[in-house]
PDB file of C-alpha atoms and ligand atoms in Angstrom:
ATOM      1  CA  UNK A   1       9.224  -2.745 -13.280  1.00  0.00           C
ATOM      2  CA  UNK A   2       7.353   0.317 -11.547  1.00  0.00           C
ATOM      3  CA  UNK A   3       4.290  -0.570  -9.652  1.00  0.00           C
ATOM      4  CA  UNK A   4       1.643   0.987  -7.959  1.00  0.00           C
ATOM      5  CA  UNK A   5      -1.210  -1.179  -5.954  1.00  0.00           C
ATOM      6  CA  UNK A   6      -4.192  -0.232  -4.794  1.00  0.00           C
ATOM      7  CA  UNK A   7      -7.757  -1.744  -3.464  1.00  0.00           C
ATOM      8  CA  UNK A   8      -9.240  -0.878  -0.041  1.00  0.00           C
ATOM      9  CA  UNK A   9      -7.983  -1.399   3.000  1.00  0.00           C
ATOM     10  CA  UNK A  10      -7.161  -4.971   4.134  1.00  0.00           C
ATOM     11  CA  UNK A  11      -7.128  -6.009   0.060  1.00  0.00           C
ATOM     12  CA  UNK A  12      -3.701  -7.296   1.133  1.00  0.00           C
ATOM     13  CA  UNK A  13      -1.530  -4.511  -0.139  1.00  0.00           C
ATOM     14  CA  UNK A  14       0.615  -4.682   2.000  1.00  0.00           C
ATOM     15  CA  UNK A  15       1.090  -8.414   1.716  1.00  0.00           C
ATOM     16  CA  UNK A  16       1.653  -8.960  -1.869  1.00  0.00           C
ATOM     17  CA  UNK A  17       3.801  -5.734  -2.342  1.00  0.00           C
ATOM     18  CA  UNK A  18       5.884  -7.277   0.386  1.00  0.00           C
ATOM     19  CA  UNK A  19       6.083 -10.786  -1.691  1.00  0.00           C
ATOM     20  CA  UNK A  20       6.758  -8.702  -5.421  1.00  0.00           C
ATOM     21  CA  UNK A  21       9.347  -7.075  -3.715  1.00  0.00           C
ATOM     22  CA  UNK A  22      10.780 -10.148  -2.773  1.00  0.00           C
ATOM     23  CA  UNK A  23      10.285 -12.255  -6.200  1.00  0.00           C
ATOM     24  CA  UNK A  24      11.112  -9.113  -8.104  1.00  0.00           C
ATOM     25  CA  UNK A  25      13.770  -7.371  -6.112  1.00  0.00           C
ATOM     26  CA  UNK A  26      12.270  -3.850  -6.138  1.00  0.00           C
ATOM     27  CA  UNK A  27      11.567  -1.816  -3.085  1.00  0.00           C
ATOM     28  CA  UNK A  28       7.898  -1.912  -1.466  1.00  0.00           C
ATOM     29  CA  UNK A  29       7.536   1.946  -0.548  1.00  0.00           C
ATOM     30  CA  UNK A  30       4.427   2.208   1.639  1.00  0.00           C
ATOM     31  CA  UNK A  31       3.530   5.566   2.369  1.00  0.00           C
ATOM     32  CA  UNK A  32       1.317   4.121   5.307  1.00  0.00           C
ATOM     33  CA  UNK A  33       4.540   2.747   6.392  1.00  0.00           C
ATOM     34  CA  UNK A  34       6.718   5.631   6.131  1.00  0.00           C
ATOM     35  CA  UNK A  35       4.271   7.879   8.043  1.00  0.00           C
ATOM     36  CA  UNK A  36       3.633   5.103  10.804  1.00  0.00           C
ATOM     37  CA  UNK A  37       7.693   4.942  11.452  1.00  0.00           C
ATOM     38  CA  UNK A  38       8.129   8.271  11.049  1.00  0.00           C
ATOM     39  CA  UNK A  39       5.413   8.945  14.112  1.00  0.00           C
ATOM     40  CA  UNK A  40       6.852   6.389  16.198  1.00  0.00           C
ATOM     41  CA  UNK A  41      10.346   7.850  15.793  1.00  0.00           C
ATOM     42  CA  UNK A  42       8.674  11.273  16.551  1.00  0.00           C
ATOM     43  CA  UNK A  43      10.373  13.059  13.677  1.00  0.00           C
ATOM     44  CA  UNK A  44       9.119  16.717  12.230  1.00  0.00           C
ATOM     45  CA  UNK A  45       7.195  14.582   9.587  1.00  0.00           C
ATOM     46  CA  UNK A  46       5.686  12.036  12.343  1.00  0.00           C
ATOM     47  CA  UNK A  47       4.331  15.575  13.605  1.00  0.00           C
ATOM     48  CA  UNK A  48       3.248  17.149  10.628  1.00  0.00           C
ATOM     49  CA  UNK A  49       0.919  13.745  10.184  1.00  0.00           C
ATOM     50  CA  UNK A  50       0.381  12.086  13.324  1.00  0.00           C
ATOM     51  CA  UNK A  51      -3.524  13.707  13.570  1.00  0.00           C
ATOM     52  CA  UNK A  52      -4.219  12.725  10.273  1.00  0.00           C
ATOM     53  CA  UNK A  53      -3.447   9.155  10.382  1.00  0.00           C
ATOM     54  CA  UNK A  54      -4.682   8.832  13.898  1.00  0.00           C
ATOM     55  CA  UNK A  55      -8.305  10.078  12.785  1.00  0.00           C
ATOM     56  CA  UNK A  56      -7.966   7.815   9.234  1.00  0.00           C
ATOM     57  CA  UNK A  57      -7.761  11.124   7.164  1.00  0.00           C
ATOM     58  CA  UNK A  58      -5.786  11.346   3.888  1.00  0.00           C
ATOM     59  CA  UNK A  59      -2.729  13.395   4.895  1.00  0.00           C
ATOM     60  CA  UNK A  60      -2.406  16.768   2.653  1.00  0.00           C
ATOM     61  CA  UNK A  61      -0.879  15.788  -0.955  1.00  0.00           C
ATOM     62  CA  UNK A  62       1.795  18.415  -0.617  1.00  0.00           C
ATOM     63  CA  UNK A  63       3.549  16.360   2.377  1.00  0.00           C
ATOM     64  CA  UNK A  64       2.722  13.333   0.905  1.00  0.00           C
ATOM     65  CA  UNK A  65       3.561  14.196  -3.230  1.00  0.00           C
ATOM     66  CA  UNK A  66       6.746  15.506  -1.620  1.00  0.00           C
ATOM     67  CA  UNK A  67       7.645  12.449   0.744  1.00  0.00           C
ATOM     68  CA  UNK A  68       7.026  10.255  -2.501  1.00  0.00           C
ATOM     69  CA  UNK A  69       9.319  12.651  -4.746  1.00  0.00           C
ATOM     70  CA  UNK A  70      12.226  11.950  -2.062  1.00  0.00           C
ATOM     71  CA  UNK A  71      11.863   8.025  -1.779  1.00  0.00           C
ATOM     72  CA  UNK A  72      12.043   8.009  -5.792  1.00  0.00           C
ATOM     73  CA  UNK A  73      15.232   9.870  -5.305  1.00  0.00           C
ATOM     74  CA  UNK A  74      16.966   7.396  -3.715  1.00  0.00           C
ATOM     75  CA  UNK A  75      19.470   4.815  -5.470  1.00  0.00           C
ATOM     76  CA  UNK A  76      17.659   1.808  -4.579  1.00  0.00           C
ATOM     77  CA  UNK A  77      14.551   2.308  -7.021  1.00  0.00           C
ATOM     78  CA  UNK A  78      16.683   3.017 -10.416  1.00  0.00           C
ATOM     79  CA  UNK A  79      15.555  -0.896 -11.450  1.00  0.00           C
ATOM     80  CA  UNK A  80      11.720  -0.502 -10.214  1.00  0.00           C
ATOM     81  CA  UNK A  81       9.948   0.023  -7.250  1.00  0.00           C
ATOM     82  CA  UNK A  82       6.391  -0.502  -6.137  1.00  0.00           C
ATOM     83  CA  UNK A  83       4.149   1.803  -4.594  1.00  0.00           C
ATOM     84  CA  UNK A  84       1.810   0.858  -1.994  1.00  0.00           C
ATOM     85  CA  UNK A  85      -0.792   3.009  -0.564  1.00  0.00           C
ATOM     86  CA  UNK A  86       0.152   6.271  -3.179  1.00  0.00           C
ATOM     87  CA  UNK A  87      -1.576   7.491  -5.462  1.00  0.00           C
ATOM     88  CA  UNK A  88      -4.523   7.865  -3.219  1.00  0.00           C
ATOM     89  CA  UNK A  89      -6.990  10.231  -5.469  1.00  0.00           C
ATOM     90  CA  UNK A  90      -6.647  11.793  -8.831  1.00  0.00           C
ATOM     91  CA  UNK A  91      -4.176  14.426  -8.009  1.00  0.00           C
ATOM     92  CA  UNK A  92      -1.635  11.991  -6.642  1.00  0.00           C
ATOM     93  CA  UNK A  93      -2.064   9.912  -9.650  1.00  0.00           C
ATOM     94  CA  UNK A  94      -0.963  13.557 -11.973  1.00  0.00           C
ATOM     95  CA  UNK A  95       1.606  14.515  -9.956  1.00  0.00           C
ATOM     96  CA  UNK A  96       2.991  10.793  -9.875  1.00  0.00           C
ATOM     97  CA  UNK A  97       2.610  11.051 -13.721  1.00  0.00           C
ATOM     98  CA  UNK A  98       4.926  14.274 -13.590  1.00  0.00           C
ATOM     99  CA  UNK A  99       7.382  12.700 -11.067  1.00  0.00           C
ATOM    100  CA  UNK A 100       8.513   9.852 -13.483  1.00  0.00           C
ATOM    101  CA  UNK A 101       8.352  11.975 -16.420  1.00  0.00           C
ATOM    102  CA  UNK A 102      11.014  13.931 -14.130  1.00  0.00           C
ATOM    103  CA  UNK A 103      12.740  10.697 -13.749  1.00  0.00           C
ATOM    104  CA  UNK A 104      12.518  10.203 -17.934  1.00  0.00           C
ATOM    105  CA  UNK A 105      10.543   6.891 -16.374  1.00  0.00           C
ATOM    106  CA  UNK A 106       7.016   5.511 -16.454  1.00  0.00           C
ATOM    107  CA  UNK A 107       4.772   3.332 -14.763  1.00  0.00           C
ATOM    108  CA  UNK A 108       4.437   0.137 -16.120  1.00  0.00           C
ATOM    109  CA  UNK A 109       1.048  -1.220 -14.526  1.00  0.00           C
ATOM    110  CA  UNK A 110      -1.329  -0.248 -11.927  1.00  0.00           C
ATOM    111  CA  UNK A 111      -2.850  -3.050  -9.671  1.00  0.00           C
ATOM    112  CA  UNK A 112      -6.261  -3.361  -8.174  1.00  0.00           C
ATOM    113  CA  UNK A 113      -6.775  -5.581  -5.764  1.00  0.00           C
ATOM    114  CA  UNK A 114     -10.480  -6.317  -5.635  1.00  0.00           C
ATOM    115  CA  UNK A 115     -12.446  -7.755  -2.723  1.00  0.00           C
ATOM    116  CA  UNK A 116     -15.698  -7.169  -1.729  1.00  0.00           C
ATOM    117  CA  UNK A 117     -16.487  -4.672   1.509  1.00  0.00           C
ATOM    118  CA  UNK A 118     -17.215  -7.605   3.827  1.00  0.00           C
ATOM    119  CA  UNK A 119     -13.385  -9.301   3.367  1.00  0.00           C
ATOM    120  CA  UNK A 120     -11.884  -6.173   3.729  1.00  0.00           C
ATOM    121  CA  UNK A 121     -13.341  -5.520   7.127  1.00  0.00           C
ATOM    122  CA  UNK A 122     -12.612  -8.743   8.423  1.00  0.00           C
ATOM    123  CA  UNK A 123      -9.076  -8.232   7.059  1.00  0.00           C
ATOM    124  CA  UNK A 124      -8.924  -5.172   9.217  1.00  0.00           C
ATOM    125  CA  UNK A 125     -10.310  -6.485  12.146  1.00  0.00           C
ATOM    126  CA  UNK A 126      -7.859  -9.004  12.420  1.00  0.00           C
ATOM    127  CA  UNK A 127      -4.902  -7.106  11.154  1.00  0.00           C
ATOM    128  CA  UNK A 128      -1.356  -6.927  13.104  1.00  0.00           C
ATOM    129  CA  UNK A 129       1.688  -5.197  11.815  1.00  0.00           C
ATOM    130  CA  UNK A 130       5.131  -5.313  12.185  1.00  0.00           C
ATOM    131  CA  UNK A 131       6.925  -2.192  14.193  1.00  0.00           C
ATOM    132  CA  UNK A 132       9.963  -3.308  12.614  1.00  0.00           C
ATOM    133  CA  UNK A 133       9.330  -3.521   8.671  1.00  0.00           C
ATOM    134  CA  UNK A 134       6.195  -3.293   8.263  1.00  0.00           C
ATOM    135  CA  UNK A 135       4.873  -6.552   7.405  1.00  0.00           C
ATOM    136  CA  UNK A 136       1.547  -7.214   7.846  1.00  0.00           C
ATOM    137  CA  UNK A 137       0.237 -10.232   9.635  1.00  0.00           C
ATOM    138  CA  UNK A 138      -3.598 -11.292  10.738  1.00  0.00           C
ATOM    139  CA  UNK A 139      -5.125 -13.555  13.791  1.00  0.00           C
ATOM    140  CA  UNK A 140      -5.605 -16.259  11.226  1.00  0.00           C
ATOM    141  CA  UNK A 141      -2.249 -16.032   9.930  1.00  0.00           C
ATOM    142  CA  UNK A 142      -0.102 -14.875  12.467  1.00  0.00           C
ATOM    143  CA  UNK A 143       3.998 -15.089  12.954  1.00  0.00           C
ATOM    144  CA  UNK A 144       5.266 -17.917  13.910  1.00  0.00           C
ATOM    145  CA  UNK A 145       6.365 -17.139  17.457  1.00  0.00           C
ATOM    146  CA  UNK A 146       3.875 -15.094  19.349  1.00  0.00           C
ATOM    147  CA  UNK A 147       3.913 -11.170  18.239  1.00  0.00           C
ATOM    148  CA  UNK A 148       7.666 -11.791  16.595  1.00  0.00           C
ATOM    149  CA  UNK A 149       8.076 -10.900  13.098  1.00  0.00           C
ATOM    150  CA  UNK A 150       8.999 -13.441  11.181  1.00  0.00           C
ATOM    151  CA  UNK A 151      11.201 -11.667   8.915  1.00  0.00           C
ATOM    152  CA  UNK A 152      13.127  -9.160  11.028  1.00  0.00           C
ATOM    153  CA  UNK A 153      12.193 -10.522  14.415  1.00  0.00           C
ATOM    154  CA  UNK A 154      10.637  -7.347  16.072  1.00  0.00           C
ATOM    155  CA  UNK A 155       7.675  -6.771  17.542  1.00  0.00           C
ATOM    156  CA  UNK A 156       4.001  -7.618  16.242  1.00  0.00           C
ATOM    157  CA  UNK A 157       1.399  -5.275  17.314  1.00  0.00           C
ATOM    158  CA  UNK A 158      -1.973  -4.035  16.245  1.00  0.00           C
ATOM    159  CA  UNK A 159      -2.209  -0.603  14.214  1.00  0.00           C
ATOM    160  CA  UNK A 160      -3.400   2.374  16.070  1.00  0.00           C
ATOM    161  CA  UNK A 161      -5.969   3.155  13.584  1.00  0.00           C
ATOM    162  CA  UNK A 162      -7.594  -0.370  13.220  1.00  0.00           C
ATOM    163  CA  UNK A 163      -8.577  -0.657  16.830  1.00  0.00           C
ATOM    164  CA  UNK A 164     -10.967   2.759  16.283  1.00  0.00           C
ATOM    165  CA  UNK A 165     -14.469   1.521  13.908  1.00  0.00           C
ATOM    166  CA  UNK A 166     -14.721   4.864  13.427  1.00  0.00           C
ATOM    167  CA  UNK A 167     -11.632   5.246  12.205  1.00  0.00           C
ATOM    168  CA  UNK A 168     -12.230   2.055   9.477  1.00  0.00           C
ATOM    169  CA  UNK A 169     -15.240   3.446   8.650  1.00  0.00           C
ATOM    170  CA  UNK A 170     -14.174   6.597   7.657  1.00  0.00           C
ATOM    171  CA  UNK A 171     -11.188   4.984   6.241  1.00  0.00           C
ATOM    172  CA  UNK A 172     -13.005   2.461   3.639  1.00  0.00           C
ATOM    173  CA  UNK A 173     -15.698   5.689   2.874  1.00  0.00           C
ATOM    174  CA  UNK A 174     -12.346   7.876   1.761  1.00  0.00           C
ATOM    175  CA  UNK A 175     -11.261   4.632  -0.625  1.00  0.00           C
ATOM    176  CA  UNK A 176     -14.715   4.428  -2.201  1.00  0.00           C
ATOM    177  CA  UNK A 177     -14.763   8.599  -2.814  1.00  0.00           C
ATOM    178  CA  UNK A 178     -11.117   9.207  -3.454  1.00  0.00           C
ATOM    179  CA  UNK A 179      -9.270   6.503  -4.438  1.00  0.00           C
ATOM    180  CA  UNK A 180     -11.677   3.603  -6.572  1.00  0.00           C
ATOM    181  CA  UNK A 181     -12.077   6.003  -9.142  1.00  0.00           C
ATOM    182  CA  UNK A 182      -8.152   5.524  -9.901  1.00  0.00           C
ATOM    183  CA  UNK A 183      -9.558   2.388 -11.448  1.00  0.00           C
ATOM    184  CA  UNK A 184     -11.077   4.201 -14.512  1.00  0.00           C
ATOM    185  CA  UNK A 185      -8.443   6.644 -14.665  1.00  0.00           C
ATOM    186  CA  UNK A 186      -5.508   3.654 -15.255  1.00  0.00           C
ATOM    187  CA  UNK A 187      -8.060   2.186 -17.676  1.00  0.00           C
ATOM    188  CA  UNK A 188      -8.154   5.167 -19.856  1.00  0.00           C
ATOM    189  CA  UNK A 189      -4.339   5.471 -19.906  1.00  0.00           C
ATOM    190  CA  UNK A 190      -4.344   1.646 -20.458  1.00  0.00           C
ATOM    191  CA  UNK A 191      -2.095   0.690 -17.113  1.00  0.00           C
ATOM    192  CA  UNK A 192      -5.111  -1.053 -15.271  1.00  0.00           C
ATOM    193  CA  UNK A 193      -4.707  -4.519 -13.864  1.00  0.00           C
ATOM    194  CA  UNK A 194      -7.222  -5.713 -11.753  1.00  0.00           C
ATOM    195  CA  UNK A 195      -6.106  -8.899  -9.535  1.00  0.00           C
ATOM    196  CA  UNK A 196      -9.353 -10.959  -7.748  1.00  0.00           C
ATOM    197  CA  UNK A 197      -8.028 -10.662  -3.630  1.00  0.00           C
ATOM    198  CA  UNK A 198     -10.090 -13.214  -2.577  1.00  0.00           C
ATOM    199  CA  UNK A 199      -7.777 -16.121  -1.202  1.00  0.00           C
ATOM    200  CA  UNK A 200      -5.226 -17.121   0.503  1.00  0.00           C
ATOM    201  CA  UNK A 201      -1.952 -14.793  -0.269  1.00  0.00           C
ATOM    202  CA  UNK A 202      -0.222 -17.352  -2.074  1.00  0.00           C
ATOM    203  CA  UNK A 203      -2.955 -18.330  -4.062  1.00  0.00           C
ATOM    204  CA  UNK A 204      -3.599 -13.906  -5.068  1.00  0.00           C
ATOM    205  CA  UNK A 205       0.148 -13.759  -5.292  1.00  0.00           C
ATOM    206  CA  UNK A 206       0.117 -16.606  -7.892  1.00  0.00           C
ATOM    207  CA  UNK A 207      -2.848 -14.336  -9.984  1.00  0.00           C
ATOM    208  CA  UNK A 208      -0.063 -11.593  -9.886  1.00  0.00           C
ATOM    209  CA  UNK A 209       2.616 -13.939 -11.446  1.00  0.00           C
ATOM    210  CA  UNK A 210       0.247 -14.524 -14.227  1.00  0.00           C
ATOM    211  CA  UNK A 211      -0.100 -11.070 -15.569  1.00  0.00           C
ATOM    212  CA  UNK A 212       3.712 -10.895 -15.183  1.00  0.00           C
ATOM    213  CA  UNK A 213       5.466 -14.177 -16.562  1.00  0.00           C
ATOM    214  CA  UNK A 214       8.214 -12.161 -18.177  1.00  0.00           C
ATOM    215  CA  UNK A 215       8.976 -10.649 -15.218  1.00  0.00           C
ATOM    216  CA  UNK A 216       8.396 -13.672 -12.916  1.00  0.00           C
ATOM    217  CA  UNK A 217      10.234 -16.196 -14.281  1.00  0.00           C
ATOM    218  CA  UNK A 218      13.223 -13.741 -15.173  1.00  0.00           C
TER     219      UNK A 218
HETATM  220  P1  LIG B 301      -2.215   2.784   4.827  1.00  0.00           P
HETATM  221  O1  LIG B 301      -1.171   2.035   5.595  1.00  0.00           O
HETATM  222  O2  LIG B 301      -1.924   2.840   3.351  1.00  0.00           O
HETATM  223  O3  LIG B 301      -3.612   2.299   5.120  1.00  0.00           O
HETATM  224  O4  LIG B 301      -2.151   4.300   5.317  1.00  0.00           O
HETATM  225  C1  LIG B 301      -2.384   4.647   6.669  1.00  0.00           C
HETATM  226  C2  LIG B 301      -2.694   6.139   6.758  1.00  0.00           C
HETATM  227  O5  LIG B 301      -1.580   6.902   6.261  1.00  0.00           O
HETATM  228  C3  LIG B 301      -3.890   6.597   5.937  1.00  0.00           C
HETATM  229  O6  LIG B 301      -5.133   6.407   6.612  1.00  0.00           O
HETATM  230  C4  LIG B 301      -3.557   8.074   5.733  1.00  0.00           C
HETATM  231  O7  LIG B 301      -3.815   8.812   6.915  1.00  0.00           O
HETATM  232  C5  LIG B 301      -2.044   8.044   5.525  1.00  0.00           C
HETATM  233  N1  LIG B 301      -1.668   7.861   4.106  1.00  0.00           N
HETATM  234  C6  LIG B 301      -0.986   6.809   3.569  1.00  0.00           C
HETATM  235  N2  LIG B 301      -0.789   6.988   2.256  1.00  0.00           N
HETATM  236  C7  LIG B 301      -1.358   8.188   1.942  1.00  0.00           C
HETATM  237  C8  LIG B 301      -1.498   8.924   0.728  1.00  0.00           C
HETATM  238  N3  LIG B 301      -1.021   8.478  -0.443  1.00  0.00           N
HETATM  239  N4  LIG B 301      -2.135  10.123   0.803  1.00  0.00           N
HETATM  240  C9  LIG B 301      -2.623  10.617   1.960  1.00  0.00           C
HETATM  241  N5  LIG B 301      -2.545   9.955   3.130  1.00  0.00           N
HETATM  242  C10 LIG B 301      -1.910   8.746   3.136  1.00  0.00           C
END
């Protein structure tokens, strides 16, 4: 199964890819993810993109198309994989269509997780992450033990560009201009499925399942 998933931020990307992942035993590649590690381990990538993420910019598609080539590469997504966070406009969405033709692959099903603005920024507002593995946590659901990951057992903490309304802002503007008009272009090539993200993430999760009972209950 290849995946992508999109919706603004704090649709709970980040959640569900991290529970298909699980259920279907595919990798959750997050470019978000990749560039936040790759800052805090300072490497030449971290430093290509730190300003960019910092100021809730879209990093350049040449560093990001080429990060994404690399990950695709690697032995652990010949079943499926899911990406979270990429394609972020248009062009990402062509040059991800010429990637898996590369890989004599194709995507299987895009995912839109809808939710109105007002969800989404109280998602944000609330939102912790893991500095381990990136899983994503909020004040109303948080770990278990105070700021320890439940799954890898590192530390919680907020994101560096969710504490900055600016930043948000400018963030959810870039979605709405760049990336919701993915929606029409998975329609055309018929790959569009668009998941409600209002509720609980069991409940959205469940929503998920349903489009995918082959796959689910495999
Ligand atoms: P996310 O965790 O998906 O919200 O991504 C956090 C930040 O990483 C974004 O605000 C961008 O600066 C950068 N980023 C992540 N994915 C992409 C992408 N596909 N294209 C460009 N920038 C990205």
């Amino acid at each position: 199964m290849r995946l992508v998933i999109f919706g603004p931020q704090g649709a709970g990307k980040g959640t569900q890819g991290y529970l298909i992942s699980e259920e279907w035993g595919i990798p959750a590649i997050s470019t978000g993810d990749i560039f936040r590690w790759s800052i805090a381990q300072g490497t030449e990538l971290g430093g290509d993109v730190k300003e960019y993420v910092d100021n809730g910019d879209l990093v350049p598609d040449r560093l990001t198309v080429r990060l994404v080539r690399d990950r695709l590469a690697q032995e652990d997504t010949v079943s499926g994989w899911l990406l979270d966070g990429f394609p972020r406009n248009i062009g990402q969405a062509e040059a991800l269509d010429r990637l898996t033709a590369g890989l004599g692959t194709a995507l299987d099903a895009a995912l839109l997780l809808d939710v109105p603005e007002e969800v989404s920024l109280h998602r944000i507002l609330g939102r912790t992450v893991c500095s381990g593995c990136g899983r994503n946590y909020h004040v109303d659901v948080p770990p278990r033990e105070d700021s320890i990951c439940d799954a890898c057992g590192a530390e919680v903490v907020e994101r560096s560009d969710d504490n900055d309304k600016e930043s948000i802002r400018r963030r959810l503007r870039t979605y709405y201009d760049e990336t919701a008009p993915l929606a029409d272009f998975y329609a055309e090539h018929g790959l569009l499925c668009r998941i409600d993200g209002n509720g609980s993430p069991d409940v959205i999760f469940e929503r998920i399942k349903r489009e995918f009972p082959r796959v689910s209950h495999r």
